[in-house]
Short mmCIF file of C-alpha atoms in Angstrom, two decimals:
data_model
loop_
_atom_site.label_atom_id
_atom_site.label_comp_id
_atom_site.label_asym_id
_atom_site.label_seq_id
_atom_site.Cartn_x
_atom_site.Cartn_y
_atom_site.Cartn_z
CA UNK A 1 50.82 169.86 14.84
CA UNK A 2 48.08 172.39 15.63
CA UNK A 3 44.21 170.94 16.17
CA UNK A 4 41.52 173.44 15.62
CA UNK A 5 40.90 176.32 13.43
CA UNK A 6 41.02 180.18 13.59
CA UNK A 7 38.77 182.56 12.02
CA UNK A 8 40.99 186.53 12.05
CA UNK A 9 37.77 187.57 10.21
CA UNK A 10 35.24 186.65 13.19
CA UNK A 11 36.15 187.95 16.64
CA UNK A 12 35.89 185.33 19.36
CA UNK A 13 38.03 182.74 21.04
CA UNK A 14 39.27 179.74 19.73
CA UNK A 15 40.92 177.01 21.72
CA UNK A 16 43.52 174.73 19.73
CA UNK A 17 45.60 171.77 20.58
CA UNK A 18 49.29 172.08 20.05
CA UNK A 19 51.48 168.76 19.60
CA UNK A 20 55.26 169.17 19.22
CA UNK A 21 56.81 165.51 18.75
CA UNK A 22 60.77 165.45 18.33
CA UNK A 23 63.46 163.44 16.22
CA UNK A 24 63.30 161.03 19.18
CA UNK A 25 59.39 160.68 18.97
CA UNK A 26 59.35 162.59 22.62
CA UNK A 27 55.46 164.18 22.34
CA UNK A 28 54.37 167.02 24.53
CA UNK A 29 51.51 168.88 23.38
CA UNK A 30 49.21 171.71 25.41
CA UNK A 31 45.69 173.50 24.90
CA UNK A 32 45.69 177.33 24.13
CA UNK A 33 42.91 179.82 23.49
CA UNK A 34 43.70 182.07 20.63
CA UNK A 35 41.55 185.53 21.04
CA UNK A 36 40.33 187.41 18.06
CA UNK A 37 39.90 191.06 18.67
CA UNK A 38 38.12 194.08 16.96
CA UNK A 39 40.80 196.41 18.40
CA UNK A 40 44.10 196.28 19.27
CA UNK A 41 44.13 196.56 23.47
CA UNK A 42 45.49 199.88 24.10
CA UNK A 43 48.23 199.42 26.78
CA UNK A 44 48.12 200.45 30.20
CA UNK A 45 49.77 203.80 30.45
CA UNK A 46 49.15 204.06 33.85
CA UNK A 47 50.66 200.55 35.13
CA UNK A 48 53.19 202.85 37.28
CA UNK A 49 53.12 206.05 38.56
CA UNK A 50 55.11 208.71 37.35
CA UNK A 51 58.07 208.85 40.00
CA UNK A 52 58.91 212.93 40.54
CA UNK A 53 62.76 213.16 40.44
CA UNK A 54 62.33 215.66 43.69
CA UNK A 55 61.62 212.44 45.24
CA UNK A 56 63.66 209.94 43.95
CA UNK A 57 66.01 212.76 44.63
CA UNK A 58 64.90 212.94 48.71
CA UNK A 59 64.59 209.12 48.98
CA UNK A 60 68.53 208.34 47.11
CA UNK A 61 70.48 210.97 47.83
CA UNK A 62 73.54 209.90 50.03
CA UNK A 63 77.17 211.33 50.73
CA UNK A 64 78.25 208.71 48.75
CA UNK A 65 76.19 208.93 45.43
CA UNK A 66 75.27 211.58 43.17
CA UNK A 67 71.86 211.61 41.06
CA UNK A 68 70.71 211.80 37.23
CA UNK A 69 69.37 210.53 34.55
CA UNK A 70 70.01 208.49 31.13
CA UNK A 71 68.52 209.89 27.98
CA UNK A 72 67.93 209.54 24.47
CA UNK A 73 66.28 210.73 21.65
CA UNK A 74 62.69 209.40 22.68
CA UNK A 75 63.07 212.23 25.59
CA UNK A 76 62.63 214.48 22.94
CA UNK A 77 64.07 218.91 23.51
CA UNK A 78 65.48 218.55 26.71
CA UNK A 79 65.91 221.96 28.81
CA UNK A 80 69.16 221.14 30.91
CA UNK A 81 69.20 224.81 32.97
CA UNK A 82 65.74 222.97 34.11
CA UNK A 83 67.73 219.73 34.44
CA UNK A 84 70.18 221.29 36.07
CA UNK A 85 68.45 223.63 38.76
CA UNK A 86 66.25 220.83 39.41
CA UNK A 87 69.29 218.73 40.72
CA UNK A 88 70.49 216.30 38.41
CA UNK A 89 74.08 215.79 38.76
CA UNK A 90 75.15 213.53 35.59
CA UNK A 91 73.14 212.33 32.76
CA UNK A 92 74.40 209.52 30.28
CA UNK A 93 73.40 210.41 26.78
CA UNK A 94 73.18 207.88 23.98
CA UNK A 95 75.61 208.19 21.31
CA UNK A 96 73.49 205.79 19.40
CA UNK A 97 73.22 202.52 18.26
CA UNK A 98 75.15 200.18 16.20
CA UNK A 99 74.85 197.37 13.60
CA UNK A 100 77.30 195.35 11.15
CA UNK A 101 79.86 197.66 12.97
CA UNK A 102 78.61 200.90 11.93
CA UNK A 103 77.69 203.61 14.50
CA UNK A 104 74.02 205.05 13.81
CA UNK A 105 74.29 208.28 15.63
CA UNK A 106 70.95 209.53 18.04
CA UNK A 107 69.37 211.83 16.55
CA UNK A 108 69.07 214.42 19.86
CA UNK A 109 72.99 213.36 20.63
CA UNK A 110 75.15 216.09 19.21
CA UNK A 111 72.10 218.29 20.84
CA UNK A 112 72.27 216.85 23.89
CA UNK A 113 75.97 217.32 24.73
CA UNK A 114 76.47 220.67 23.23
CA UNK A 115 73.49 221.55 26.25
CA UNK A 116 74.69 219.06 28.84
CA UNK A 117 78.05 220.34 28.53
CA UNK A 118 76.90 224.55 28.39
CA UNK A 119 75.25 224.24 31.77
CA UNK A 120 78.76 221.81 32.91
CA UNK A 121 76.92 218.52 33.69
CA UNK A 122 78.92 215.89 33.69
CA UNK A 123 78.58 213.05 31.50
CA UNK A 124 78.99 209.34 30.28
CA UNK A 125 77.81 208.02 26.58
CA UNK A 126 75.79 204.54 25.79
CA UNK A 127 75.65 203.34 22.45
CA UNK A 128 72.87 199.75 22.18
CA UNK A 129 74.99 197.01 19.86
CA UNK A 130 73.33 195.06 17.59
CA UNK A 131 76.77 193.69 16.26
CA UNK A 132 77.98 190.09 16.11
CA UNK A 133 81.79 189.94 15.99
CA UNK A 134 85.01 191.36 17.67
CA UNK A 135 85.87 193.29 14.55
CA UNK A 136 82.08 194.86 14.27
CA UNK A 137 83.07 196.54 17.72
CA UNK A 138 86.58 197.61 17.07
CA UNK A 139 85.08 199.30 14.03
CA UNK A 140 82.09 200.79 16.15
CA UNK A 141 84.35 202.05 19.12
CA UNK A 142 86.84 204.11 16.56
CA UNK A 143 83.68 205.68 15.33
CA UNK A 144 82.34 206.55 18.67
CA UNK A 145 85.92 207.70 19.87
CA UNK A 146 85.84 209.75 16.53
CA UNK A 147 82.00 211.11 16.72
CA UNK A 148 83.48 212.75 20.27
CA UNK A 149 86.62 214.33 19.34
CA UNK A 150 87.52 216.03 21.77
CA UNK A 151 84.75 216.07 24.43
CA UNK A 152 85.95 215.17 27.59
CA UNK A 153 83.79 212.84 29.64
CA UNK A 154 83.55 212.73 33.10
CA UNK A 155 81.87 209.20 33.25
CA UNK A 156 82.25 205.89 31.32
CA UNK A 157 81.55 204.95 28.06
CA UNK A 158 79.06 201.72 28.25
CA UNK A 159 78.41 198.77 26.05
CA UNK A 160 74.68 198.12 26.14
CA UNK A 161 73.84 194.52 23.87
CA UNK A 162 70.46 193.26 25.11
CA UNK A 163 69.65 190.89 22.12
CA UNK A 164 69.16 187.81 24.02
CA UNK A 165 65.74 186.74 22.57
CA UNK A 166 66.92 186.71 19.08
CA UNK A 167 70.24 185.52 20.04
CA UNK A 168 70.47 182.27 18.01
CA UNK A 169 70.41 185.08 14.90
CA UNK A 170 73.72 186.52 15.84
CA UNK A 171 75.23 182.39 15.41
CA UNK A 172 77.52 183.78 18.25
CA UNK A 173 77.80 181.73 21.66
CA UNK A 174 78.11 183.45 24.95
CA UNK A 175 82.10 183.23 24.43
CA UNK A 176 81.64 185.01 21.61
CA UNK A 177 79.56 187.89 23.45
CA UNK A 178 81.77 188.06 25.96
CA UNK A 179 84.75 188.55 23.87
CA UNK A 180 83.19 191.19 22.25
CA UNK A 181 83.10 193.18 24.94
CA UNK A 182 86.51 192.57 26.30
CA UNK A 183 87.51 193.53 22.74
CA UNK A 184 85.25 196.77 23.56
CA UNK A 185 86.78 197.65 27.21
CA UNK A 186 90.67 196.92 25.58
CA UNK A 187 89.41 199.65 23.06
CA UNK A 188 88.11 202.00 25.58
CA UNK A 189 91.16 202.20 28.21
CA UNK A 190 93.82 201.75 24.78
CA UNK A 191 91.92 205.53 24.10
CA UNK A 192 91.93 206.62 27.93
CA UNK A 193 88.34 206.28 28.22
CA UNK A 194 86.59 204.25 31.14
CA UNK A 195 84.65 201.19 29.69
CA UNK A 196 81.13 199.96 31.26
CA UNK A 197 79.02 196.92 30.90
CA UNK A 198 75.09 197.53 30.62
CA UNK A 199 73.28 195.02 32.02
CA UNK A 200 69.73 193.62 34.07
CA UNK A 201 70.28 191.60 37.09
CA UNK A 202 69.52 188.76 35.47
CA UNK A 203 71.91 189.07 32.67
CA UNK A 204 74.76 189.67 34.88
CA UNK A 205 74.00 187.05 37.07
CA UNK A 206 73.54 184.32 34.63
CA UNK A 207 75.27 185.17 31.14
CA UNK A 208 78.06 187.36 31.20
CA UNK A 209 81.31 186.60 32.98
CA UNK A 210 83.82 188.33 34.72
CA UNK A 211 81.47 190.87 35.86
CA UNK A 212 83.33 191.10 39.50
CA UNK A 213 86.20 192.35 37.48
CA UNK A 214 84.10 194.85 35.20
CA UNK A 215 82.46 198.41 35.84
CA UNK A 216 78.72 197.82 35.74
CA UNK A 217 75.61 199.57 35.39
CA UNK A 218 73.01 197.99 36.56
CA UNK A 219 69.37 197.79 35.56
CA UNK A 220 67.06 196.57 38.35
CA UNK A 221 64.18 198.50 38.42
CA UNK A 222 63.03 198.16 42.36
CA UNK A 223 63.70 200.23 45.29
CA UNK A 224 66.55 197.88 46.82
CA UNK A 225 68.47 195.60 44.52
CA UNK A 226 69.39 192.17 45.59
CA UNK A 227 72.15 191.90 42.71
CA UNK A 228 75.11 190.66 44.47
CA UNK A 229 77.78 191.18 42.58
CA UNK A 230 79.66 195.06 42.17
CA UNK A 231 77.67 197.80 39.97
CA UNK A 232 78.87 201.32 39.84
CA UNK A 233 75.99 202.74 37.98
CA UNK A 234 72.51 201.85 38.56
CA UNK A 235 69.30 202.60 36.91
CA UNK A 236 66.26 201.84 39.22
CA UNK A 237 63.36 202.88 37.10
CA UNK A 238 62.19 203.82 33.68
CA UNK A 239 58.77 205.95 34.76
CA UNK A 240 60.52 208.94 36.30
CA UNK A 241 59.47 212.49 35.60
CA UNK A 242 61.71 215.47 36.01
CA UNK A 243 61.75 219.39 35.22
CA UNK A 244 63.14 219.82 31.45
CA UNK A 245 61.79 216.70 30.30
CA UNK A 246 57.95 216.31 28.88
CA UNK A 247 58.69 212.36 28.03
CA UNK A 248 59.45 209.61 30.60
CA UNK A 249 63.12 209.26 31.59
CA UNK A 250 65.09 206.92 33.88
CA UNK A 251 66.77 207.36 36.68
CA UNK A 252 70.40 206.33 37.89
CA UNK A 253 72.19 206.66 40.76
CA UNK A 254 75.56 206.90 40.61
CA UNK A 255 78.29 205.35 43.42
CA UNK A 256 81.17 207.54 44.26
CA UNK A 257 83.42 205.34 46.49
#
């Protein structure tokens, strides 16, 4: 039950009363102010500070490690002989993204290899799931495998499924999830290709299993990760700017031994 009334015609602020009473007549209920706005608020563009790869470069760059980027088609025309002589070792491209098991290709992908692999950068692919069953995968992995041919990758091919806020619309259970992606790494290594699991610290930490036995990229974006478990890939921001690039990209650092 909701007390109070809101006016979207009339700016201002109006405070209601929410009540939520279950099957077992438990009652909690909380006071919130609903704001009504002339204009949208325009977000904060400048919340962090472009990061220059040169930098990130300076600050990551170990014996151990070599450094790049991940990209898509929100980077836009990417100039790779810029992306290149500017330092970046490996870039992960995204094949696309997927949904009822049916591989929606990027639009800047075929683009974006044909360049990445003229200037010899090597290279991963991503693809972001939005499918809900073993068989949607299988189905999504042949196409990938097929949308490649025969491009030779130098680095993984990674699973990225992220849809944990709407997750009660897949009507899968974490088993399910996880199976999916075993499905997706039996797939992967059946074709001689190296699978990866995408994933933020939390993720990894709390919802998907057997992640001491999988390849990982991580996502943590801070400048020391207290993850505990293995990653071989990890992507430690989303702000940074580099030479061939006008948009935001982020940037990964990639473990060698």
């Amino acid at each position: 039950e909701v007390e109070g009334e809101v006016n979207a015609a009339k700016v201002g602020t109006y405070p209601l009363t929410v009540t939520l009473t279950d099957q077992a007549e438990n009652v909690t209920s909380w006071d919130l102010d609903v704001r009504v706005v002339s204009r949208y608020p325009k977000e904060d563009e400048t919340e962090e500070e472009a990061y220059p790869f040169a930098d990130f470069y300076e600050e990551s760059k170990q014996d151990d490690r070599l450094i790049g980027i991940d990209v898509s088609e929100w980077q836009g025309d990417i100039d790779f002989v810029k992306l290149k002589e500017a330092g970046c070792e490996f870039v992960m491209l995204r094949i696309g993204f997927s949904r009822n098991g049916t591989l929606y290709l990027d639009k800047s992908f075929k683009d974006n290899l044909a360049k990445a692999k003229s200037v010899g950068m090597p290279l991963g692919v991503y693809y972001y799931s939005n499918d809900k069953s073993a068989e949607e995968v299988r189905s999504v992995f042949r196409q990938i495998v097929s949308e490649l041919g025969d491009t030779r990758l130098e680095l993984p091919v990674v699973f990225d499924w992220e849809n944990f806020m709407d997750f009660q619309y897949y009507e899968i259970s974490l088993k399910d999830l996880d199976h999916m992606y075993q499905v997706f790494e039996e797939e992967a290594e059946k074709m001689g290709y190296t699978p990866m699991l995408y994933g933020s610290k939390y993720y990894l930490e709390n919802l998907w299993r057997k992640t001491d036995k999988r390849t990982i990229w991580l996502a943590h974006y801070t400048d020391w990760s207290s993850y505990g478990g293995k990653y071989k890939l990890w992507q430690t921001c989303a702000w940074g700017q580099v030479d061939g690039i006008e948009e935001n990209v982020d940037f990964d650092i990639l473990f060698t031994e």
